[in-house]
mmCIF file with all atom_site columns, C-alpha atoms in Angstrom:
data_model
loop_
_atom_site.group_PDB
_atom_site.id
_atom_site.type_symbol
_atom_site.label_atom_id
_atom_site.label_alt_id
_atom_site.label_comp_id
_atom_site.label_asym_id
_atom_site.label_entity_id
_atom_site.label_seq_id
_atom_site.pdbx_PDB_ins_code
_atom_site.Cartn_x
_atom_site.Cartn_y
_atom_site.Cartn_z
_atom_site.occupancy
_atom_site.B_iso_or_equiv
_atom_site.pdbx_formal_charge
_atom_site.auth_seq_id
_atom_site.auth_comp_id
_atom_site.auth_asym_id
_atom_site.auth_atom_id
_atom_site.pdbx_PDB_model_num
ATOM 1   C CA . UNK R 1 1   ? 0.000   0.000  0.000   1.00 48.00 ? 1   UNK R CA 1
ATOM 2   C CA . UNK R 1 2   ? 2.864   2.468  0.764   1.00 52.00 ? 2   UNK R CA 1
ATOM 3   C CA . UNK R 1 3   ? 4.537   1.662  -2.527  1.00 47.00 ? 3   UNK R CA 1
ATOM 4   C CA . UNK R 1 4   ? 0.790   2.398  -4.408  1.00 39.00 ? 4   UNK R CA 1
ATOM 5   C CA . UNK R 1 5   ? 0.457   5.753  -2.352  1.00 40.00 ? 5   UNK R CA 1
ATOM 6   C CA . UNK R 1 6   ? 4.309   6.915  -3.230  1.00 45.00 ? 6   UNK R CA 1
ATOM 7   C CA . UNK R 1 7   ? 3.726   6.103  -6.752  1.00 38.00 ? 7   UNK R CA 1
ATOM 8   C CA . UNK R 1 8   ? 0.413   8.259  -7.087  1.00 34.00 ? 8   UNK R CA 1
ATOM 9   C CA . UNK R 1 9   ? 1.735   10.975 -5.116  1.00 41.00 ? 9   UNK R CA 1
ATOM 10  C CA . UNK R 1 10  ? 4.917   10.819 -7.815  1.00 38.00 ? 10  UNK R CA 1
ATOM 11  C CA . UNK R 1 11  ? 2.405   10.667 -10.840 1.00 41.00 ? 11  UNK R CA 1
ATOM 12  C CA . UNK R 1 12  ? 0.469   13.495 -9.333  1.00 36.00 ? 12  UNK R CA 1
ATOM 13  C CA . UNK R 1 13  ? 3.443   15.569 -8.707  1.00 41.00 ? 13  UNK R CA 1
ATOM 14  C CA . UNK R 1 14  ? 4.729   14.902 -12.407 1.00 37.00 ? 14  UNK R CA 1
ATOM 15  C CA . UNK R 1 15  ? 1.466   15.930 -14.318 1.00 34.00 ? 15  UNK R CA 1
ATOM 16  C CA . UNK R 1 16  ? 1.319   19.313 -11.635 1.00 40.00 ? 16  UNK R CA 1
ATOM 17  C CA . UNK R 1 17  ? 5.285   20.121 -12.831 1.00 39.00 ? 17  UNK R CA 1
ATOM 18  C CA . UNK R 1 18  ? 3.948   19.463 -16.189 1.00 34.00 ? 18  UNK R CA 1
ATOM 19  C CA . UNK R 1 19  ? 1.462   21.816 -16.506 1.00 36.00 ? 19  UNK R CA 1
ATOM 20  C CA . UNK R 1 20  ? 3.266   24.436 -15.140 1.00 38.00 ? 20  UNK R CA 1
ATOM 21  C CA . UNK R 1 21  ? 5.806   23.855 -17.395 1.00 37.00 ? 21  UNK R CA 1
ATOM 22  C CA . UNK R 1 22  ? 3.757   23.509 -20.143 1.00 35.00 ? 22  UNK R CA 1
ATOM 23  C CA . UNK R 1 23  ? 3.725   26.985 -22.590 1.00 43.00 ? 23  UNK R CA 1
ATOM 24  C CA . UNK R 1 24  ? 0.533   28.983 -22.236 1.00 56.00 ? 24  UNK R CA 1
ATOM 25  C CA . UNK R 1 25  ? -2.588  27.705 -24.121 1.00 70.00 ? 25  UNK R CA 1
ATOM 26  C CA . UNK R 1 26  ? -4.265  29.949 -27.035 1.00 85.00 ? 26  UNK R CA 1
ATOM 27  C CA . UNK R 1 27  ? -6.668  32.215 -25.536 1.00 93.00 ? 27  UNK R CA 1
ATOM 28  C CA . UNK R 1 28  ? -9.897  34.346 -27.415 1.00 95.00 ? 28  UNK R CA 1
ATOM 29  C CA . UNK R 1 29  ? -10.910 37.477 -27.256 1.00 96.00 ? 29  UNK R CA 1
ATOM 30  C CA . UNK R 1 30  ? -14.174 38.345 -28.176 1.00 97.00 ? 30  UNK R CA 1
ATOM 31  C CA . UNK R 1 31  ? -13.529 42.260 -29.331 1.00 97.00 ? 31  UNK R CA 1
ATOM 32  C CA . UNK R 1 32  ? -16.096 45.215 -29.583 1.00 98.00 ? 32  UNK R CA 1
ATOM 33  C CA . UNK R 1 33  ? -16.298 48.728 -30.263 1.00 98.00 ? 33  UNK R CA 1
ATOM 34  C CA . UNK R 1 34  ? -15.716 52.029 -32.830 1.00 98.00 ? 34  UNK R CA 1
ATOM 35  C CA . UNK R 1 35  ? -13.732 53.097 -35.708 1.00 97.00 ? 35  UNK R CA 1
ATOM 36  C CA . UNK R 1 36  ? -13.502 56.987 -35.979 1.00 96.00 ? 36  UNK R CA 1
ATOM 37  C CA . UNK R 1 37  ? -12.023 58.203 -38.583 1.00 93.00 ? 37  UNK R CA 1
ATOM 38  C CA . UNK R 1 38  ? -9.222  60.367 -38.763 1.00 94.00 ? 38  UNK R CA 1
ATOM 39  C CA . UNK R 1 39  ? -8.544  60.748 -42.468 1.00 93.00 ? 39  UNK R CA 1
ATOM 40  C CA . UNK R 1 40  ? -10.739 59.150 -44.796 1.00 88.00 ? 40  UNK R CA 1
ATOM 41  C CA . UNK R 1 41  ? -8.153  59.735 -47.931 1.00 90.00 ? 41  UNK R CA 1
ATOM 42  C CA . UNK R 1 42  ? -5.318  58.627 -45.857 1.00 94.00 ? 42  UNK R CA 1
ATOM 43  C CA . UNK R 1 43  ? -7.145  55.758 -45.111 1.00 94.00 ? 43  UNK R CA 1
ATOM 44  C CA . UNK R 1 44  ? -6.484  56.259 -41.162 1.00 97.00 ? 44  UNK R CA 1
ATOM 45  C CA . UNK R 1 45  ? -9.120  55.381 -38.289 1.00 97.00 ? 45  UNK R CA 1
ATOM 46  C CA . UNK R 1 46  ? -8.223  55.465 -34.468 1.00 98.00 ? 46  UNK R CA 1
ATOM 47  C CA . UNK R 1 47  ? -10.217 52.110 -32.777 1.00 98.00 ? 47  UNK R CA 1
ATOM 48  C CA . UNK R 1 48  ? -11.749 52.229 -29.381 1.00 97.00 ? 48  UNK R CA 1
ATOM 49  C CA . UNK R 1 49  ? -13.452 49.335 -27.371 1.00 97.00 ? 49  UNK R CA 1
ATOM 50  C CA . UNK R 1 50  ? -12.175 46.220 -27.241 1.00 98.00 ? 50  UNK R CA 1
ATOM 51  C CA . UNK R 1 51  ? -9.168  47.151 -29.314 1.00 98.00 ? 51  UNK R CA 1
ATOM 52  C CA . UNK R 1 52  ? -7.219  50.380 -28.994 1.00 98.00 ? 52  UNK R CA 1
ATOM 53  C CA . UNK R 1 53  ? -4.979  51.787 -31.495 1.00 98.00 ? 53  UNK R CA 1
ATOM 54  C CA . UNK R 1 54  ? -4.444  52.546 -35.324 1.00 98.00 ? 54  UNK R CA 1
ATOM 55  C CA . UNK R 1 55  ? -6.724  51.091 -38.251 1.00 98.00 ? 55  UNK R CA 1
ATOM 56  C CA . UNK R 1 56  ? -4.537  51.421 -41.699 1.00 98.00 ? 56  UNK R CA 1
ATOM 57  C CA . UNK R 1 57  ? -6.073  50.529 -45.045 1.00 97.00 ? 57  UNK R CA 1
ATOM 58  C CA . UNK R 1 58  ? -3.490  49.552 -46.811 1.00 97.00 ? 58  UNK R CA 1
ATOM 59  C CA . UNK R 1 59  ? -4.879  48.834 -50.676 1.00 97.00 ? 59  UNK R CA 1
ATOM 60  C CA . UNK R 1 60  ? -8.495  48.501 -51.700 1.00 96.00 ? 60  UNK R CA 1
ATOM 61  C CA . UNK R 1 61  ? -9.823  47.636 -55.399 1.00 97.00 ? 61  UNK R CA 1
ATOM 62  C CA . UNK R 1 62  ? -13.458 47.800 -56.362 1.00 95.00 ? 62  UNK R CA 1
ATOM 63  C CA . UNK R 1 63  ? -14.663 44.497 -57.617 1.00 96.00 ? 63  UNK R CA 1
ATOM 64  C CA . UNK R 1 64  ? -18.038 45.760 -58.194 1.00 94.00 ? 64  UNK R CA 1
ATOM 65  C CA . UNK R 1 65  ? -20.131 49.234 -58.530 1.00 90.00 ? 65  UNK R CA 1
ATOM 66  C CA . UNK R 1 66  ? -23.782 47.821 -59.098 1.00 87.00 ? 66  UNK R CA 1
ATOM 67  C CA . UNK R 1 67  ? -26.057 46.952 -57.505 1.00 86.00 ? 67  UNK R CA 1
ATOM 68  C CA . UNK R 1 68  ? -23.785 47.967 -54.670 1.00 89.00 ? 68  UNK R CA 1
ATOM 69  C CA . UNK R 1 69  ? -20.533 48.677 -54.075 1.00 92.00 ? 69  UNK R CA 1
ATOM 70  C CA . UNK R 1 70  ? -17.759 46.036 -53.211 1.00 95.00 ? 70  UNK R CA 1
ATOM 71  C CA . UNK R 1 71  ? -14.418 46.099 -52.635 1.00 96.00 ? 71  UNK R CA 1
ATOM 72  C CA . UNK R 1 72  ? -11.572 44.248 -51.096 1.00 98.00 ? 72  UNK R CA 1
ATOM 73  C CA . UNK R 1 73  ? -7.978  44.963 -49.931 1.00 97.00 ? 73  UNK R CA 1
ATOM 74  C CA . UNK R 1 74  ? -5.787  44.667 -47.200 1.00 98.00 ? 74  UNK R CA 1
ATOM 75  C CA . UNK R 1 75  ? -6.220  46.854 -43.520 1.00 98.00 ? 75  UNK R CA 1
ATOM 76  C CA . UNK R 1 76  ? -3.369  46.835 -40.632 1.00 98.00 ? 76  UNK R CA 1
ATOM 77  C CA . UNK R 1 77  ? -4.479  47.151 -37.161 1.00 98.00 ? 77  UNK R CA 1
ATOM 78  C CA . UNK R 1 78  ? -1.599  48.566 -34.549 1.00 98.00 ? 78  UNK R CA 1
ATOM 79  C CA . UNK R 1 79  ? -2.585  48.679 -30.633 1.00 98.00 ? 79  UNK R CA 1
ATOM 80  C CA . UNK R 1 80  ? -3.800  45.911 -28.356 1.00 98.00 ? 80  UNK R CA 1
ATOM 81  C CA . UNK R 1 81  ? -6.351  44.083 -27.184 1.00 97.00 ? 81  UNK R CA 1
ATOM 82  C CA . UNK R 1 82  ? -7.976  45.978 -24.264 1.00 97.00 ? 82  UNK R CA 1
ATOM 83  C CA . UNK R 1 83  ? -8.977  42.947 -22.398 1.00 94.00 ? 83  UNK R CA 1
ATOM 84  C CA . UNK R 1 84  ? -9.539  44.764 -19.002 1.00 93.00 ? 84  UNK R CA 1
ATOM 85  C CA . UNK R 1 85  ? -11.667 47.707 -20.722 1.00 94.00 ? 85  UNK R CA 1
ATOM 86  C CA . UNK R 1 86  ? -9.899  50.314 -19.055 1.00 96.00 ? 86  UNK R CA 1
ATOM 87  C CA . UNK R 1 87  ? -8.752  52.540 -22.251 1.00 94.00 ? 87  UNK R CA 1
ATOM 88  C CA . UNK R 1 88  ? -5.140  51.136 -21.574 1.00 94.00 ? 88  UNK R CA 1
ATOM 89  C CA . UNK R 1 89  ? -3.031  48.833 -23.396 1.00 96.00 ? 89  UNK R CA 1
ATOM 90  C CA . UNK R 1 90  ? -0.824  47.814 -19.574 1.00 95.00 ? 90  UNK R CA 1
ATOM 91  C CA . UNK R 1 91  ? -0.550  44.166 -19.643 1.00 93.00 ? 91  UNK R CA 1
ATOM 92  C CA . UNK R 1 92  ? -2.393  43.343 -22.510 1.00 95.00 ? 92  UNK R CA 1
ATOM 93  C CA . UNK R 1 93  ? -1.552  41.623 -25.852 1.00 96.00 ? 93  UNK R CA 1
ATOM 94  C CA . UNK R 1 94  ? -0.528  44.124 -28.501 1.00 96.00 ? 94  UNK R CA 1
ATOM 95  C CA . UNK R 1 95  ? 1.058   44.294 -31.725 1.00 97.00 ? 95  UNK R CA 1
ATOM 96  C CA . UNK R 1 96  ? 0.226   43.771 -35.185 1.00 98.00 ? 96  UNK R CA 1
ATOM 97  C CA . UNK R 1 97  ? -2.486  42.161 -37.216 1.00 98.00 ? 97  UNK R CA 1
ATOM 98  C CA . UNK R 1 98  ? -2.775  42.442 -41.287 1.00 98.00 ? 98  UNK R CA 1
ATOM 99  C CA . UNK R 1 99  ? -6.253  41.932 -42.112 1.00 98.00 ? 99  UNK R CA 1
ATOM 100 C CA . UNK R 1 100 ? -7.751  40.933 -45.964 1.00 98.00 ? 100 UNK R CA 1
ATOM 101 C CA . UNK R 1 101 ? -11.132 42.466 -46.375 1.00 97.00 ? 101 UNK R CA 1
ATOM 102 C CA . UNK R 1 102 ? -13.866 42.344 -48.228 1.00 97.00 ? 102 UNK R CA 1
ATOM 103 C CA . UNK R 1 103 ? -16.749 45.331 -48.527 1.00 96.00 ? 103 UNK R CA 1
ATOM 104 C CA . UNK R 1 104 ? -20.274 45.476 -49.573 1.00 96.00 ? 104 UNK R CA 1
ATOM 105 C CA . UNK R 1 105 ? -21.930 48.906 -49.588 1.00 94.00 ? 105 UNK R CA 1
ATOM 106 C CA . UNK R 1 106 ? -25.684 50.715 -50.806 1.00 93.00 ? 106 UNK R CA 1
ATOM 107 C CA . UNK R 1 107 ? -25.450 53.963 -51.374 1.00 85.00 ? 107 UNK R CA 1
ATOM 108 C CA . UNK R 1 108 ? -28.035 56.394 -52.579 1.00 84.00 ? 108 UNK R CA 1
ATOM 109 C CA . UNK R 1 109 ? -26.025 58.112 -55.446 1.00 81.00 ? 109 UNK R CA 1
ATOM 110 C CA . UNK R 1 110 ? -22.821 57.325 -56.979 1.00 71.00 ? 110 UNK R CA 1
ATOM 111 C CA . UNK R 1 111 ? -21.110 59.787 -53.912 1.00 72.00 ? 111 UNK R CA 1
ATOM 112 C CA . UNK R 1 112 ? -19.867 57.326 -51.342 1.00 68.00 ? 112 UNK R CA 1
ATOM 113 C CA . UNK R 1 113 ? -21.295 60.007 -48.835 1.00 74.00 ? 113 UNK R CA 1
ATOM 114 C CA . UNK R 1 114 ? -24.776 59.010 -49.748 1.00 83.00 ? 114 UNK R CA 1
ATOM 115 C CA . UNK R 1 115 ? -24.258 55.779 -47.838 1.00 88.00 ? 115 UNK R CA 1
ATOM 116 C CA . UNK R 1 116 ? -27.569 53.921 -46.734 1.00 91.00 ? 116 UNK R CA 1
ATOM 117 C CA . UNK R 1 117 ? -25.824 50.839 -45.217 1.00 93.00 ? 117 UNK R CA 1
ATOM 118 C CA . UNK R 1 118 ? -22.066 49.091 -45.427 1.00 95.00 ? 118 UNK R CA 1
ATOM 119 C CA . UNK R 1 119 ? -20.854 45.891 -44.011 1.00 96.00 ? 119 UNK R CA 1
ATOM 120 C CA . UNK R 1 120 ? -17.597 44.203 -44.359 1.00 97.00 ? 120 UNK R CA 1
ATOM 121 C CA . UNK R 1 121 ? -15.651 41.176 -43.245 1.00 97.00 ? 121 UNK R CA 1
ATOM 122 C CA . UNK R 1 122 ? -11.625 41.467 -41.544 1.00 98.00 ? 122 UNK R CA 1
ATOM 123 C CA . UNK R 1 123 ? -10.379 37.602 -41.545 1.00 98.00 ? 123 UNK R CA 1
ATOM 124 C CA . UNK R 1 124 ? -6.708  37.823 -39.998 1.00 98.00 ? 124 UNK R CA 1
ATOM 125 C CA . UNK R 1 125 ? -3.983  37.129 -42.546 1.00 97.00 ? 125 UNK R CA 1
ATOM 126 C CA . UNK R 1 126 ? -1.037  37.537 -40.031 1.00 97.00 ? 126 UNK R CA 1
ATOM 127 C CA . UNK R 1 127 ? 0.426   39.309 -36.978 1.00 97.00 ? 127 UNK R CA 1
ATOM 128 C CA . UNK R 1 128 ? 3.324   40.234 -35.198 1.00 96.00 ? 128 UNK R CA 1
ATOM 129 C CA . UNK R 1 129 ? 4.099   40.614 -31.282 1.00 96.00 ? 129 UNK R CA 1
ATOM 130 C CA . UNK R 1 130 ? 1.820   38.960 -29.156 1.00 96.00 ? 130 UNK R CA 1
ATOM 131 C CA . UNK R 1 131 ? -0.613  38.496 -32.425 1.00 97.00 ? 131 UNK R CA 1
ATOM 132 C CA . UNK R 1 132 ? 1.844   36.657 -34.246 1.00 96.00 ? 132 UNK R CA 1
ATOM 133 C CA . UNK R 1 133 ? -0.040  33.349 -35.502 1.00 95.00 ? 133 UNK R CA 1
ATOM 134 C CA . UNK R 1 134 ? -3.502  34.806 -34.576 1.00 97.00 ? 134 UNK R CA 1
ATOM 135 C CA . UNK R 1 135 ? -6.372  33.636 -36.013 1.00 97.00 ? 135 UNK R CA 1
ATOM 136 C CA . UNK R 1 136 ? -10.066 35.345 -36.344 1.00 98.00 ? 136 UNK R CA 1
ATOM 137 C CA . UNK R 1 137 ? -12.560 37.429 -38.079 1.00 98.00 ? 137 UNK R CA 1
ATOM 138 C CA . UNK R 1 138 ? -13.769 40.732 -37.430 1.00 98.00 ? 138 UNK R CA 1
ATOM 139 C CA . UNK R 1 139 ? -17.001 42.585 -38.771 1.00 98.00 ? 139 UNK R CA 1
ATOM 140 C CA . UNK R 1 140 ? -17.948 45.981 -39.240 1.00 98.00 ? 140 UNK R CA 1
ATOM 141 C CA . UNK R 1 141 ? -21.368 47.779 -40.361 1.00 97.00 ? 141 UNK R CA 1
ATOM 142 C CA . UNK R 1 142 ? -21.189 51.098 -41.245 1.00 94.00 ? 142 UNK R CA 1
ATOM 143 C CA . UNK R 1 143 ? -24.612 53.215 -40.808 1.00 93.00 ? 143 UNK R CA 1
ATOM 144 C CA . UNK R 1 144 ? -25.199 56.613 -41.642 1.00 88.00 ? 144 UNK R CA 1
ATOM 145 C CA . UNK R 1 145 ? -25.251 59.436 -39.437 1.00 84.00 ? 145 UNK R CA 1
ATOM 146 C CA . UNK R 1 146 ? -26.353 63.540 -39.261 1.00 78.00 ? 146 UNK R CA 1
ATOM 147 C CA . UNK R 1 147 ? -21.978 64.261 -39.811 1.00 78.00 ? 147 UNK R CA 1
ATOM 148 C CA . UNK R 1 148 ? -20.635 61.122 -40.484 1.00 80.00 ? 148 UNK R CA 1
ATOM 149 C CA . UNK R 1 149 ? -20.859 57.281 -40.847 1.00 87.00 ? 149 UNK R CA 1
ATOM 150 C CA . UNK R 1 150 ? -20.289 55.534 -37.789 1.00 93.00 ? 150 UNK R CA 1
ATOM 151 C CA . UNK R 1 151 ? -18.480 52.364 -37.764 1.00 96.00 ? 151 UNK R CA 1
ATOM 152 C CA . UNK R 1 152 ? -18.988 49.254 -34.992 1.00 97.00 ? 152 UNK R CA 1
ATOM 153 C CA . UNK R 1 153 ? -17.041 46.624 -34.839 1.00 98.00 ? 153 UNK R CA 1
ATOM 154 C CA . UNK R 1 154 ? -17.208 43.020 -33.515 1.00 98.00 ? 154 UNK R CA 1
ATOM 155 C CA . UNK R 1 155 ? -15.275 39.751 -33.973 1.00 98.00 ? 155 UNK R CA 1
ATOM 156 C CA . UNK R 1 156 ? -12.980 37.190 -31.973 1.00 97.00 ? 156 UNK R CA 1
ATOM 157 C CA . UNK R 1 157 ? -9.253  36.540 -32.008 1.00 97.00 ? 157 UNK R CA 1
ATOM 158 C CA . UNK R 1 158 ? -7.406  34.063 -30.838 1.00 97.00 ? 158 UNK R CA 1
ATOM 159 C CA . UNK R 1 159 ? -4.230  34.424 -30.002 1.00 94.00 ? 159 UNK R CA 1
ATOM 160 C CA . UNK R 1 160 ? -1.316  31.864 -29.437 1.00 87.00 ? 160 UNK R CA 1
ATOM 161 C CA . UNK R 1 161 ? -1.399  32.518 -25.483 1.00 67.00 ? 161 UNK R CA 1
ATOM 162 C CA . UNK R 1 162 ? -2.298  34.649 -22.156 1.00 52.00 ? 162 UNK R CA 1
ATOM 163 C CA . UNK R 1 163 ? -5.373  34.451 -20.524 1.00 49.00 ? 163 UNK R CA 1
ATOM 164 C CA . UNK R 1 164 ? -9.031  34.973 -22.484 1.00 47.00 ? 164 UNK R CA 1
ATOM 165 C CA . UNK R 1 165 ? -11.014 37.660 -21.140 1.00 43.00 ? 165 UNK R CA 1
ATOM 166 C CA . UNK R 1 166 ? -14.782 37.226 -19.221 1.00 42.00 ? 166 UNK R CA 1
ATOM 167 C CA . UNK R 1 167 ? -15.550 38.834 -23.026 1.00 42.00 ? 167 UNK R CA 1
ATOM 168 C CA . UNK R 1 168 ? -14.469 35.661 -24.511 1.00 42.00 ? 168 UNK R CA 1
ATOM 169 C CA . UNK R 1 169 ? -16.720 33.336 -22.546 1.00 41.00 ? 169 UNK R CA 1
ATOM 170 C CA . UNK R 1 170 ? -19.785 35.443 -23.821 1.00 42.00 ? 170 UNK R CA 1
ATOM 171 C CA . UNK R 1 171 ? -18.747 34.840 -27.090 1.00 41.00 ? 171 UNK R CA 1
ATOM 172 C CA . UNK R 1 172 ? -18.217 31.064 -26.978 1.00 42.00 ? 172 UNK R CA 1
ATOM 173 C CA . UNK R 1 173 ? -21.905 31.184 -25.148 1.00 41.00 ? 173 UNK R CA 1
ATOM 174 C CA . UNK R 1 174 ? -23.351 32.795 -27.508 1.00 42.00 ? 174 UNK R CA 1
ATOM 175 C CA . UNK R 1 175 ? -21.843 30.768 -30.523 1.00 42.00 ? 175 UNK R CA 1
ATOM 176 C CA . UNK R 1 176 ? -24.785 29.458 -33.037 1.00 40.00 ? 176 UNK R CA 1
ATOM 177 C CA . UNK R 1 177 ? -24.353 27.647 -36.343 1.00 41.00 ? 177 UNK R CA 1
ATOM 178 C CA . UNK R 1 178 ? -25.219 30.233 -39.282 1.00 40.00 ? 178 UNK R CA 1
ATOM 179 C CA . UNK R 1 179 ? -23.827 32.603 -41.630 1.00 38.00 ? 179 UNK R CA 1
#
């Protein structure tokens, strides 16, 4: 019995070493929030919510102008992931993601101003820092306003490690088959 006790507390104590040891598993992020824009030409937004920093388009081509517009390209996103909601990127994963994108918008004239609705879909093509080997999608819908459009934002990525935020439980919760 001694020798059956000593060998469990040994098998215990290797699989708790091991997991310690082990390298941090992928966590996800579900993310949230508003582009503003800074320069429309430039192609330059600021982001706020769930992810704080700078918003680059980097190319766009129109694919289509009728019935609606379309477009696709290639965004960057530099800042972090704010998982803590506290407007400050202290402690949490930051760096680099390149997105490819792919736009669909209604306008009511050929003058992009004339918006009536605009959707369109970031997958992740790549990152650097802590985003390096991130995977994930994010959406945003454009609606018109009295000034301006105004741009939400929502989406999930998953990054190789740290520690997913109560945001990410939500998300996985909430999953449902569909589009």
């Amino acid at each position: 019995m001694i020798r059956w006790t000593r060998t469990l507390t040994l098998g215990v104590a290797t699989v708790a070493a091991l997991a310690l040891a082990a390298p941090t598993q992928a966590a996800t992020y579900r993310v949230d929030g508003k582009q503003k824009t800074i320069d429309a030409d430039a192609g330059r937004y600021r982001m706020s919510g769930g992810l704080i920093g700078k918003w680059v388009t980097i190319s766009s081509q129109q694919v289509a102008a009728e019935p609606y517009y379309e477009a696709t390209g290639t965004e960057e996103f530099r800042g972090c992931i704010d998982r803590r909601r506290d407007r400050s990127c202290a402690g949490d994963p930051s760096g680099t993601l390149l997105f490819d994108f792919r736009l669909w918008a209604l306008n009511a004239t050929a003058d992009p101003a004339s918006l009536i609705w605009g959707a369109c879909s970031h997958p992740i093509r790549s990152g650097t820092g802590d985003f390096r080997g991130a995977q994930g999608v994010i959406m945003f819908v454009d609606s018109p306003a009295a000034t301006a459009v105004k741009t939400a934002y929502i989406g999930t990525i998953t990054t190789k490690g740290g520690k997913a935020s109560r945001h990410a439980a939500r998300a996985k919760a909430a999953t449902r088959p569909g589009c």
